[in-house]
PDB file of C-alpha atoms and ligand atoms in Angstrom:
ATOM      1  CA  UNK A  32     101.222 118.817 120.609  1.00 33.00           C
ATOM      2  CA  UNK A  33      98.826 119.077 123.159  1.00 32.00           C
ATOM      3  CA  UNK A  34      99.346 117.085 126.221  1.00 35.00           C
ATOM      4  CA  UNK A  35      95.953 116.392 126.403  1.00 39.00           C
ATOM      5  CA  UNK A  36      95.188 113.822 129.404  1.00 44.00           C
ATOM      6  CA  UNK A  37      97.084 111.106 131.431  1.00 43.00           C
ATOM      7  CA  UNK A  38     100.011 111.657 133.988  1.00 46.00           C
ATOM      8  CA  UNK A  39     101.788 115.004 134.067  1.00 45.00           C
ATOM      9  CA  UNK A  40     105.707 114.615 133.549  1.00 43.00           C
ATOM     10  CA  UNK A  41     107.526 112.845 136.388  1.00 42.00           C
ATOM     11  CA  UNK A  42     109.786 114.797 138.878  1.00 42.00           C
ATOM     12  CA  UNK A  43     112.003 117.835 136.572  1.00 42.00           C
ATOM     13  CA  UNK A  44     114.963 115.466 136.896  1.00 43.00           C
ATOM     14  CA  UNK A  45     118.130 115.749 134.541  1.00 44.00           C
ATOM     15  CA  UNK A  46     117.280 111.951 133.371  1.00 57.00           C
ATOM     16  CA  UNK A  47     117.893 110.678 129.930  1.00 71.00           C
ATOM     17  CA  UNK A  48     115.358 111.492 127.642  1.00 82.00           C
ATOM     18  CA  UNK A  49     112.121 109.171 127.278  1.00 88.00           C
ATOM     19  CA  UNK A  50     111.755 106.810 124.853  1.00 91.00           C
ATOM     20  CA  UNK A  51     109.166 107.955 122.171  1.00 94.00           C
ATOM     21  CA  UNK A  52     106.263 105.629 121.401  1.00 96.00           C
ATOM     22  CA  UNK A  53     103.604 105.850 118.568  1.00 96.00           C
ATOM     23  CA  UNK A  54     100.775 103.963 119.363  1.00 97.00           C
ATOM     24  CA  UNK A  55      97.944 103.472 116.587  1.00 96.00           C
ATOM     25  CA  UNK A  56      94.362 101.691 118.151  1.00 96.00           C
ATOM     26  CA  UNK A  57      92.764 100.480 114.691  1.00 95.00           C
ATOM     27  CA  UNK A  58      89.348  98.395 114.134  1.00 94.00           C
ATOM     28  CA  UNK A  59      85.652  99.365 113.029  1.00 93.00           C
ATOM     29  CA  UNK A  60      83.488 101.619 113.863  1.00 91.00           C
ATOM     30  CA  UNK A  61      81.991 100.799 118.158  1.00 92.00           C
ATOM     31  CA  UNK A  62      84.847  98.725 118.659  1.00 95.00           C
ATOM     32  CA  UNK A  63      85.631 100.668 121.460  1.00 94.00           C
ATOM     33  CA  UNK A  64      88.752 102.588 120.338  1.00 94.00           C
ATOM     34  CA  UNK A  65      87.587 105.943 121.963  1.00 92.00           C
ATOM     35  CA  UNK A  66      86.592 104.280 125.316  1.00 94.00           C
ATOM     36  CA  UNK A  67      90.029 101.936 125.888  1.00 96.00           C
ATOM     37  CA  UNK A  68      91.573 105.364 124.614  1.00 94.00           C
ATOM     38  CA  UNK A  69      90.361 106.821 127.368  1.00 92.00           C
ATOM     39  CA  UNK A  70      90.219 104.281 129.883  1.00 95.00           C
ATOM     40  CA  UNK A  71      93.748 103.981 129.637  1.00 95.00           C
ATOM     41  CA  UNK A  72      94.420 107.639 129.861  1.00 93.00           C
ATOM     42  CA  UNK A  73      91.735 108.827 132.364  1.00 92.00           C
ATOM     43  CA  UNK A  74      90.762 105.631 134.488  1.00 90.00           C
ATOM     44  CA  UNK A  75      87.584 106.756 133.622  1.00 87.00           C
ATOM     45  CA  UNK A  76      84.952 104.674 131.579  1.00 87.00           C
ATOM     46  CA  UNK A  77      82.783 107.746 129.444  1.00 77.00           C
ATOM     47  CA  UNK A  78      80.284 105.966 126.800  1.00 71.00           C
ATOM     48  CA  UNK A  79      79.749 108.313 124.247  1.00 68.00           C
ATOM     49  CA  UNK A  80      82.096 109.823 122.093  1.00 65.00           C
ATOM     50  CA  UNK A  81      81.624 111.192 118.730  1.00 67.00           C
ATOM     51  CA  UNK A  82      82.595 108.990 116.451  1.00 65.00           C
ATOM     52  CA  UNK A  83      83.888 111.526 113.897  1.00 65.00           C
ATOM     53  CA  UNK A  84      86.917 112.622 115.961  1.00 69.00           C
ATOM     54  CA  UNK A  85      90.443 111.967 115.398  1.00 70.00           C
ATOM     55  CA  UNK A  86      93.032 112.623 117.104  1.00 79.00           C
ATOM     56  CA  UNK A  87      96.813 112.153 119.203  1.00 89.00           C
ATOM     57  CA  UNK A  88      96.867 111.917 122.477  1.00 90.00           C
ATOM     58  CA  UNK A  89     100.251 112.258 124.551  1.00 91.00           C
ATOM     59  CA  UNK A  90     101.049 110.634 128.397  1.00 92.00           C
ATOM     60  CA  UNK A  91     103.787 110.135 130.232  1.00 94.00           C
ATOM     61  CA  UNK A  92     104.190 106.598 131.208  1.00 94.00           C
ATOM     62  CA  UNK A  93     106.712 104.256 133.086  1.00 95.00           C
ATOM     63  CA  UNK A  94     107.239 100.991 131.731  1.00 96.00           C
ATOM     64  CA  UNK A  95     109.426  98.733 132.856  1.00 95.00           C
ATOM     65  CA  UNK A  96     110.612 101.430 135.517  1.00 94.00           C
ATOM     66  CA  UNK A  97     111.501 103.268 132.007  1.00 94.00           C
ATOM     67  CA  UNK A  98     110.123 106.625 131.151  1.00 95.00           C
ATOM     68  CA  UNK A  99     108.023 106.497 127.680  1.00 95.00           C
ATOM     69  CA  UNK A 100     106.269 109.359 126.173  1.00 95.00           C
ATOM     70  CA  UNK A 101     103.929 107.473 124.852  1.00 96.00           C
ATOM     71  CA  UNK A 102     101.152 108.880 121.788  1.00 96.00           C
ATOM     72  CA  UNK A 103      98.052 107.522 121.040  1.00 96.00           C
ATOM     73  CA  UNK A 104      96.324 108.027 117.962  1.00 94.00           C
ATOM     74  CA  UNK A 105      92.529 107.431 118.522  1.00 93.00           C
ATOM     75  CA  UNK A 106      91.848 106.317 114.651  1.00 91.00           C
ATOM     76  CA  UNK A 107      88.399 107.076 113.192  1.00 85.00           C
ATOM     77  CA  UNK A 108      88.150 105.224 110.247  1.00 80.00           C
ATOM     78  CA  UNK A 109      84.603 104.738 108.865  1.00 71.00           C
ATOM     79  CA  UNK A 110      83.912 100.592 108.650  1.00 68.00           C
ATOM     80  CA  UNK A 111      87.632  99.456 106.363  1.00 71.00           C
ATOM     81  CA  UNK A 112      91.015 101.082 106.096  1.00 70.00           C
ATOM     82  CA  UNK A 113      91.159 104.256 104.586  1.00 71.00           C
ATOM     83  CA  UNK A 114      93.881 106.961 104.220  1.00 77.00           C
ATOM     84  CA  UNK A 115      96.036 104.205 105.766  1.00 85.00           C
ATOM     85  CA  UNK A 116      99.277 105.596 105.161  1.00 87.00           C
ATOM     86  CA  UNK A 117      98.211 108.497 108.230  1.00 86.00           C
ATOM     87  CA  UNK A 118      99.200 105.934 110.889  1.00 92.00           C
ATOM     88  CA  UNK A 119     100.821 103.322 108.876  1.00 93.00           C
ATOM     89  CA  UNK A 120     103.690 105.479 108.404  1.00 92.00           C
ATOM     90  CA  UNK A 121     103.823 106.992 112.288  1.00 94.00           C
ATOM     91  CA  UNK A 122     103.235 104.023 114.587  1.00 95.00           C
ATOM     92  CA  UNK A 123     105.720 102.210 115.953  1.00 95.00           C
ATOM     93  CA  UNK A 124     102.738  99.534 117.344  1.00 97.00           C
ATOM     94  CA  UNK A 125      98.966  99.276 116.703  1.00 97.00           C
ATOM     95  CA  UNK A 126      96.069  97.716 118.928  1.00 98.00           C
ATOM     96  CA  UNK A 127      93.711  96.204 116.471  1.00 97.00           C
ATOM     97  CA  UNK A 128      90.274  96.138 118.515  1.00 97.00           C
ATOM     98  CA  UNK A 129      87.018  94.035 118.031  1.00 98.00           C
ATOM     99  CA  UNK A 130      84.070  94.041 119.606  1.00 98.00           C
ATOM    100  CA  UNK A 131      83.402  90.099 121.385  1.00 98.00           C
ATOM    101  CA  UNK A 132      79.572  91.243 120.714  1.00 97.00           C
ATOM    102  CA  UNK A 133      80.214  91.920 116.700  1.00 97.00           C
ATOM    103  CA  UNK A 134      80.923  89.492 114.495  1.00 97.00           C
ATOM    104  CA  UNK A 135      81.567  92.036 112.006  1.00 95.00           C
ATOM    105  CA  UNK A 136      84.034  94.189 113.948  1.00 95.00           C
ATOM    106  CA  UNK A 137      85.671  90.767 114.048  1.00 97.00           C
ATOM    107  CA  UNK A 138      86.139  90.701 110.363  1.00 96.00           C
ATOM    108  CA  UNK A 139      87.277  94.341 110.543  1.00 94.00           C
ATOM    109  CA  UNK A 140      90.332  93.601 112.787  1.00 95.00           C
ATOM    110  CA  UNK A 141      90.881  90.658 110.256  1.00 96.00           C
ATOM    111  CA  UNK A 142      91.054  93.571 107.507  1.00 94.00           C
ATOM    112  CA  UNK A 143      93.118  95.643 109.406  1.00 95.00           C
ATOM    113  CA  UNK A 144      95.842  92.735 110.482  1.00 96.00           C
ATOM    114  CA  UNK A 145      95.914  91.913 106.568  1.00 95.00           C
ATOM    115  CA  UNK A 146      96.572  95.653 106.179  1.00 93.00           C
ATOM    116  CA  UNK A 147      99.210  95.576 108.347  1.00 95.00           C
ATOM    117  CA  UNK A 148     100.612  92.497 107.234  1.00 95.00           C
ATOM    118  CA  UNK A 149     101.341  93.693 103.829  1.00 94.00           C
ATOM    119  CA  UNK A 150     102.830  96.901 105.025  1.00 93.00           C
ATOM    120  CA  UNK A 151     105.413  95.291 107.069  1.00 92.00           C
ATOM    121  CA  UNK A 152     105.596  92.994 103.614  1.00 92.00           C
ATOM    122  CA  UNK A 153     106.094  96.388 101.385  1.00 92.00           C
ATOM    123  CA  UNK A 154     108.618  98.136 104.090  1.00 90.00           C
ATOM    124  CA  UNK A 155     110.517  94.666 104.795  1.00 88.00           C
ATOM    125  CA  UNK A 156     110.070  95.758 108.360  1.00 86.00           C
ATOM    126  CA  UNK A 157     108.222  94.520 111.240  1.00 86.00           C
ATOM    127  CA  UNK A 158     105.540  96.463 113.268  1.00 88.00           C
ATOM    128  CA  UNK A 159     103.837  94.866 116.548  1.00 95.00           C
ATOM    129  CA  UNK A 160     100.624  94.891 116.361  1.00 97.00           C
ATOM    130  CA  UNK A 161      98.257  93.630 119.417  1.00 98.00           C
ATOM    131  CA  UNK A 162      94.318  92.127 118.842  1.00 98.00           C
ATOM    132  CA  UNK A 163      91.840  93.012 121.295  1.00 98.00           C
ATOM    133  CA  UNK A 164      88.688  91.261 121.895  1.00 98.00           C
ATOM    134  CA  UNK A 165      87.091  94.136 123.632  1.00 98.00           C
ATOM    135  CA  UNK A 166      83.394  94.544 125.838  1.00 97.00           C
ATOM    136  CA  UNK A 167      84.719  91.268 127.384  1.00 97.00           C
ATOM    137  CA  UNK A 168      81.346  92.471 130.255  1.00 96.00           C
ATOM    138  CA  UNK A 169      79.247  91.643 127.163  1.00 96.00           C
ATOM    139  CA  UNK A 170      80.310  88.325 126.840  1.00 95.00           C
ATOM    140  CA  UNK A 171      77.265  86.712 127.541  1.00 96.00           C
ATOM    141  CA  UNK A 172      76.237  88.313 123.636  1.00 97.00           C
ATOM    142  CA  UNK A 173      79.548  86.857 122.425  1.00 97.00           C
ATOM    143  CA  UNK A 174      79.739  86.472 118.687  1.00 98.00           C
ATOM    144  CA  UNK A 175      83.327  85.886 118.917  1.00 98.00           C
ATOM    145  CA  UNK A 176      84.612  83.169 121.176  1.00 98.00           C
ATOM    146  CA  UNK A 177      88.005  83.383 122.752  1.00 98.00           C
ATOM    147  CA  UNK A 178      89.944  80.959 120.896  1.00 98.00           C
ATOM    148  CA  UNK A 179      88.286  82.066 117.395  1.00 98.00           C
ATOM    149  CA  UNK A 180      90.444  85.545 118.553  1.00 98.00           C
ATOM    150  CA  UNK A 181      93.163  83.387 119.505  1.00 98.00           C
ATOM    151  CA  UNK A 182      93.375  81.995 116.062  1.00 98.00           C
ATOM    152  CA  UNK A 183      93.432  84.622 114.302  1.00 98.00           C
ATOM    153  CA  UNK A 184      96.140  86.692 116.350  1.00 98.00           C
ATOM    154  CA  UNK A 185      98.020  83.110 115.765  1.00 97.00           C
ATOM    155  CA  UNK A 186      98.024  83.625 112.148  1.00 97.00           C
ATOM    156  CA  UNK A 187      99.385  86.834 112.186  1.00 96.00           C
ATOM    157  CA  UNK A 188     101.616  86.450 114.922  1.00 95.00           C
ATOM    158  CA  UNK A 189     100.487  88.704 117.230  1.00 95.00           C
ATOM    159  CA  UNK A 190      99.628  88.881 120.846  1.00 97.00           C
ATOM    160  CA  UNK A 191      95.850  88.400 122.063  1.00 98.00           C
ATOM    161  CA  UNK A 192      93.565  89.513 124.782  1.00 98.00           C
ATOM    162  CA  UNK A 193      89.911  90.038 125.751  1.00 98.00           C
ATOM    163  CA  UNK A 194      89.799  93.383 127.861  1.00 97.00           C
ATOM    164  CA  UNK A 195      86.820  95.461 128.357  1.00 97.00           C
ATOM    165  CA  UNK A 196      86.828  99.570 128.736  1.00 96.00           C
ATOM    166  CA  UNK A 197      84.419  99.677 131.363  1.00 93.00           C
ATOM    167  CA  UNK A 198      85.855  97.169 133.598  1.00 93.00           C
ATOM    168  CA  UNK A 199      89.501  97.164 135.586  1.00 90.00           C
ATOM    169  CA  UNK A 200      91.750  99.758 134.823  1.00 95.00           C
ATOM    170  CA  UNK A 201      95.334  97.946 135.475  1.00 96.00           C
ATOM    171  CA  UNK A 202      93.826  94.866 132.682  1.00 96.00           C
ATOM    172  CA  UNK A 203      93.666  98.020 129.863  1.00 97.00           C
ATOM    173  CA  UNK A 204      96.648  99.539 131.137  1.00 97.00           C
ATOM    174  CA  UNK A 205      98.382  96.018 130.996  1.00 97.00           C
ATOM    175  CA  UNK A 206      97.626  95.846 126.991  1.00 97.00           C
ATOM    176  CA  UNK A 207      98.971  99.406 126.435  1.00 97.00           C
ATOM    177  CA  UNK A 208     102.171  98.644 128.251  1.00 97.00           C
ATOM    178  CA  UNK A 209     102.357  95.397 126.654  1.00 97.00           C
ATOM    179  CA  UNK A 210     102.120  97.524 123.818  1.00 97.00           C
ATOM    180  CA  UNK A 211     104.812  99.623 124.575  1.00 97.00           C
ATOM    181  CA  UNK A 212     106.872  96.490 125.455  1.00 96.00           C
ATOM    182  CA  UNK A 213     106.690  95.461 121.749  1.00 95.00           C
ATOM    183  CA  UNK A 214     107.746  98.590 120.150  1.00 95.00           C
ATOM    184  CA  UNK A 215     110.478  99.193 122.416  1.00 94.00           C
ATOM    185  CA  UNK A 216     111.270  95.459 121.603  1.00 92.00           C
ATOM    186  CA  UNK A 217     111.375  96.031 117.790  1.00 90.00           C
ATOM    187  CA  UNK A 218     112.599  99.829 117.865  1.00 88.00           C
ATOM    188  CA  UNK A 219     115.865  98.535 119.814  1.00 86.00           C
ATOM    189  CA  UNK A 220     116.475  95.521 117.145  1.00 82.00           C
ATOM    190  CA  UNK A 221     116.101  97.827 114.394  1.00 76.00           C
ATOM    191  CA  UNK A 222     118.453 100.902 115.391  1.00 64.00           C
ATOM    192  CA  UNK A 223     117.295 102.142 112.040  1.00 53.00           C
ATOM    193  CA  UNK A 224     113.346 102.120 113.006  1.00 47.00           C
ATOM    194  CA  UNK A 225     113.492 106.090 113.261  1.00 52.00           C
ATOM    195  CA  UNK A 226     110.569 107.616 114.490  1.00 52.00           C
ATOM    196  CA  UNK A 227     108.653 110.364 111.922  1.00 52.00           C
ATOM    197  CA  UNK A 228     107.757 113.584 112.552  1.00 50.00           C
ATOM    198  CA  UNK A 229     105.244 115.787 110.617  1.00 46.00           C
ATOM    199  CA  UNK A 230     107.541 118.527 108.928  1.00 44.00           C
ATOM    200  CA  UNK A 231     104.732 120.740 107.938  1.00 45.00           C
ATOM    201  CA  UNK A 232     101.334 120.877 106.814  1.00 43.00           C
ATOM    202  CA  UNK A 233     101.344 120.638 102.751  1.00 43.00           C
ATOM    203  CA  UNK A 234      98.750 118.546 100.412  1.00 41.00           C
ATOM    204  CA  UNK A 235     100.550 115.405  99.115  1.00 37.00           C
ATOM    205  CA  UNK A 236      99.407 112.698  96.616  1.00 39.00           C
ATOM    206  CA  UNK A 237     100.224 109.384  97.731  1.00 37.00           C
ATOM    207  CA  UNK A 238     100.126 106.416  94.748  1.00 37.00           C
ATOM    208  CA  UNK A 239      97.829 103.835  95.701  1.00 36.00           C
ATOM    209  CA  UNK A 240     100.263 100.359  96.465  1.00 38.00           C
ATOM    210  CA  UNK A 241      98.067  98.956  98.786  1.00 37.00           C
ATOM    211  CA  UNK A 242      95.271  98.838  96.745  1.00 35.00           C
ATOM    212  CA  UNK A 243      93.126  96.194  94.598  1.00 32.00           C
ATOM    213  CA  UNK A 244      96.214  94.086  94.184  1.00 31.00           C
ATOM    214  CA  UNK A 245      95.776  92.820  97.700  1.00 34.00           C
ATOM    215  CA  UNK A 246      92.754  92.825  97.672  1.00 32.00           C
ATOM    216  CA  UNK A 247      92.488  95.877 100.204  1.00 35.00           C
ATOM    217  CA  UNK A 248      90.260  97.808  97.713  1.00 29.00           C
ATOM    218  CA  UNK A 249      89.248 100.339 100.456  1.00 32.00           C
ATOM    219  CA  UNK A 250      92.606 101.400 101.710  1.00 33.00           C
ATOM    220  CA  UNK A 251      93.063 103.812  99.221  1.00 30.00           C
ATOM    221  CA  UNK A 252      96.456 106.247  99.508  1.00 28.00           C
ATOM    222  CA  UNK A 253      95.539 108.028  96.615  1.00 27.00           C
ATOM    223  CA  UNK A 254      94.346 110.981  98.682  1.00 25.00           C
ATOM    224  CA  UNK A 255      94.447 114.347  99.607  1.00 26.00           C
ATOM    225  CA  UNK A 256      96.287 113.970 102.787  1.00 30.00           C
ATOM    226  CA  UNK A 257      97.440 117.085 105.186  1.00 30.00           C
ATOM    227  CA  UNK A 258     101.042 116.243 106.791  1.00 34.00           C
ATOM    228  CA  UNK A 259     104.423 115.272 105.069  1.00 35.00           C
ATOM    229  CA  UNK A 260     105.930 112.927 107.030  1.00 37.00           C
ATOM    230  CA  UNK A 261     109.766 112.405 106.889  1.00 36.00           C
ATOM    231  CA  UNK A 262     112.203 111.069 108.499  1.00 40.00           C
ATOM    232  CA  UNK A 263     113.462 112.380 111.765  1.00 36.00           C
ATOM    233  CA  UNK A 264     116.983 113.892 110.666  1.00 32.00           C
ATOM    234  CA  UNK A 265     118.412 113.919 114.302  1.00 32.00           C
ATOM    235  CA  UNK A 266     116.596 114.292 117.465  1.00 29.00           C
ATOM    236  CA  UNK A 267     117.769 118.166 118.105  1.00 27.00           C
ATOM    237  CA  UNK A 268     116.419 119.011 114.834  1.00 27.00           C
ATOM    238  CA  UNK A 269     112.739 117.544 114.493  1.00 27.00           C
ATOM    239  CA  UNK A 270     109.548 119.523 115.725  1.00 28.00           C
ATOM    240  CA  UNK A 271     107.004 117.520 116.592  1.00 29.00           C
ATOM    241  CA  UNK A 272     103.458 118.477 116.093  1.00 30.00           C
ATOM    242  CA  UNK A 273     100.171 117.299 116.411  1.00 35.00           C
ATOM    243  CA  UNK A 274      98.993 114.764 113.939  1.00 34.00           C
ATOM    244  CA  UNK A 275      95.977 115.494 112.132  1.00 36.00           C
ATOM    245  CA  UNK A 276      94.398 113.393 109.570  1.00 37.00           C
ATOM    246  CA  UNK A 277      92.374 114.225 106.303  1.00 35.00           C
ATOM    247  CA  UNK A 278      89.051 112.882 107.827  1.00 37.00           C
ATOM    248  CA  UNK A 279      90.271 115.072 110.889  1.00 36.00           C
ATOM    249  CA  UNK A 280      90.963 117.763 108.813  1.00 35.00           C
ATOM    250  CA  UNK A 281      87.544 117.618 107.014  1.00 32.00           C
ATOM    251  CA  UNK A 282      85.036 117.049 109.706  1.00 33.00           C
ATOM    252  CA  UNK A 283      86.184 118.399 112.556  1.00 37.00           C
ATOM    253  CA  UNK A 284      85.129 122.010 113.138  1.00 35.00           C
ATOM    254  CA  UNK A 285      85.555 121.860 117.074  1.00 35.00           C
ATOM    255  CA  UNK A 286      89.071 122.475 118.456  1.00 35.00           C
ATOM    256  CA  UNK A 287      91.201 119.752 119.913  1.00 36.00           C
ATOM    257  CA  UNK A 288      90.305 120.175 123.251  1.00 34.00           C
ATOM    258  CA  UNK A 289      86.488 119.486 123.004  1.00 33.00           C
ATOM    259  CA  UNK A 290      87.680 116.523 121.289  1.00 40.00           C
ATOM    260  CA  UNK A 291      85.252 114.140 123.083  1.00 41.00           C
ATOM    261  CA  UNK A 292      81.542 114.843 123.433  1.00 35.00           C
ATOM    262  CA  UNK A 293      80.405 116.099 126.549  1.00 34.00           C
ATOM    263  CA  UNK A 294      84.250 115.576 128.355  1.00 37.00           C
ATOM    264  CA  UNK A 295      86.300 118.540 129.726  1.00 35.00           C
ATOM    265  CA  UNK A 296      89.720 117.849 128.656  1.00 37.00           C
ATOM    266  CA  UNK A 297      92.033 120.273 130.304  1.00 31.00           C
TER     267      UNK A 297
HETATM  268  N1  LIG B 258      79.668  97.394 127.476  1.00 88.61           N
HETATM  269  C1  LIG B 258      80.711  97.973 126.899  1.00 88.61           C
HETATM  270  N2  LIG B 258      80.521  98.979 126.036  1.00 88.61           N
HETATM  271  C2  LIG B 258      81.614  99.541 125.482  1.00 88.61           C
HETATM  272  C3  LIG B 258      82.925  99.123 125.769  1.00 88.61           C
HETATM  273  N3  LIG B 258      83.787  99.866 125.042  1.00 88.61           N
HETATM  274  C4  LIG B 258      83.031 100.709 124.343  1.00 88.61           C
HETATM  275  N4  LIG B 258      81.733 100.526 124.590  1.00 88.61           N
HETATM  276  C5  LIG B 258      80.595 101.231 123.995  1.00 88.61           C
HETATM  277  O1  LIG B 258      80.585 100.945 122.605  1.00 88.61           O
HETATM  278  C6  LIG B 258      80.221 102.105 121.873  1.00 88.61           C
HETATM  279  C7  LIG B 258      81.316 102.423 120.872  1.00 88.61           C
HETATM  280  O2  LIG B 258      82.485 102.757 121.599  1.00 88.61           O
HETATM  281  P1  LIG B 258      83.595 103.735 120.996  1.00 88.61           P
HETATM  282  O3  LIG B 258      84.701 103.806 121.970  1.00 88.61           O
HETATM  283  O4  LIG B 258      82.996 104.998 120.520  1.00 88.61           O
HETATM  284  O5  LIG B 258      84.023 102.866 119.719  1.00 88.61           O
HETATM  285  P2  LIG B 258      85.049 103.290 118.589  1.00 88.61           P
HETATM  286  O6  LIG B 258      85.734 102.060 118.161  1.00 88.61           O
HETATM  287  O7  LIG B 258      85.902 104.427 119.041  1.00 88.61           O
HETATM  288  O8  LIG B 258      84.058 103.743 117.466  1.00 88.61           O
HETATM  289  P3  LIG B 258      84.212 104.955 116.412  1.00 88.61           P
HETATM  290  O9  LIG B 258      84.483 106.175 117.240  1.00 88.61           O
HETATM  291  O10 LIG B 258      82.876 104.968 115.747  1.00 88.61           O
HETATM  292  O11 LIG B 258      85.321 104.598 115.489  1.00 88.61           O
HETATM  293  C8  LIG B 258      79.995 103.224 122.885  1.00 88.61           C
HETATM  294  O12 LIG B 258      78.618 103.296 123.175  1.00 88.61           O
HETATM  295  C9  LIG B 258      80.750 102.742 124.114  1.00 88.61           C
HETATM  296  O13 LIG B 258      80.173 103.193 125.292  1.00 88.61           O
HETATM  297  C10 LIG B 258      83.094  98.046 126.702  1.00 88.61           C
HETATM  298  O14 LIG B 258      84.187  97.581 127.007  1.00 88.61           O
HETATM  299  N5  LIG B 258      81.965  97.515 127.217  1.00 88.61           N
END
């Protein structure tokens, strides 16, 4: 994988090896997935970014005084779930992001926190996700008041804040840690939580068990997708590449590294 932006590796010391965190950001389309992405990583506020791109970014971050290598999949989903099962089955936490300005990227993170409701339901397992009310500098256009995101984090038992991509850095990089926090939370009560890794590039069918019989017509798994994921057989063993999805895959001509409109990423 491409270590794209963020922090190099700290000091070439002989410490134990960093925990590994997969970090999905979910929600519609101008939620600001791309912009917290790269707040968090950069520092840097950039406002356009094509909205096509996918992709897995990598940094190297200290939580807690304890070195993560942390990944970040920027999703692009068009407006509800689809191909799920590309970051369903590879996060170990997801940051579901609204808009405070959009009313409907409010019911979009409500889609997505049903989506992931039922696939901790389906997998018996738990996965932390986070809900972000973000442009928090546009909240004088609020369609979503505070405690109405509140709510619905309450009902799904997640935690809740209003951040914005263009303000403060250490508020974004607060959520992503708190992020962090939660998977490292769940991955150590769960010794069993092993991470994936993508084996190979192959075309898989998936069966659709998420579909109409939730009610989450759009998430459909019945697709063409391009990685096999399995589970990580031992840590000296797995080879860990990038993760590409199918809409990836299909629209995106441009290498990896002109991921973002107009943005050098070296
Ligand atoms: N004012 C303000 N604008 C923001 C903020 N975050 C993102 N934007 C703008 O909102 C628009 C959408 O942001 P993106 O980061 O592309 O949203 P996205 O969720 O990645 O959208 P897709 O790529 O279409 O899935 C862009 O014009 C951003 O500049 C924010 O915190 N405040």
């Amino acid at each position: 994988m491409a270590s794209v932006f963020g922090k190099p590796r700290a000091g070439g010391g002989s410490q134990s090896a960093p925990l590994e965190v997969n970090l999905a950001i979910l929600g519609r389309r101008g939620a600001g997935k791309s912009a917290l992405t790269v707040k968090f990583l950069t520092r840097r506020f950039i406002s356009e970014y094509d909205p096509n791109l996918e992709d897995t970014y990598s940094s190297e971050e200290t939580v807690d005084h304890q070195p993560v290598h942390l990944r970040v999949m920027d999703t692009a989903d068009l407006d509800t779930p689809r191909n799920c099962e590309r970051y369903l089955n590879w996060a170990h936490a997801f940051l579901v992001v609204y808009s405070v300005d959009s009313r409907k990227s409010f019911e979009g993170s409500s889609s997505y926190l049903e989506l992931l409701a039922l696939h901790a339901k389906e997998t018996q397992r738990s996965f932390p996700a986070l809900l972000l009310g973000n442009k928090l500098d546009m909240a004088q256009y609020r369609q979503v008041t505070q405690a109405e995101g509140a709510a619905l984090a309450g009902r799904f038992g997640c935690l809740f804040f209003e951040v914005s991509a263009c303000l403060d850095f250490e508020h974004v990089q607060h959520v992503f840690h708190e992020a962090v926090r939660e998977a490292r939370r769940e991955l150590e009560k769960n010794s069993l939580a092993r991470p994936l890794f993508i084996s190979e590039e192959r075309a898989v069918h998936h069966q659709a068990p998420l579909t109409a019989r939730h009610g989450l017509a759009s998430c459909t798994f019945n697709t063409l997708s391009t990685a096999s994921l399995k589970e990580m057989p031992a840590v000296a063993q797995a080879k860990l590449v990038t993760v590409k999805s199918s809409r990836a895959q299909s629209k995106r001509k441009a290498p990896t590294l002109t991921l973002l409109k107009g943005f050098k990423i070296f």
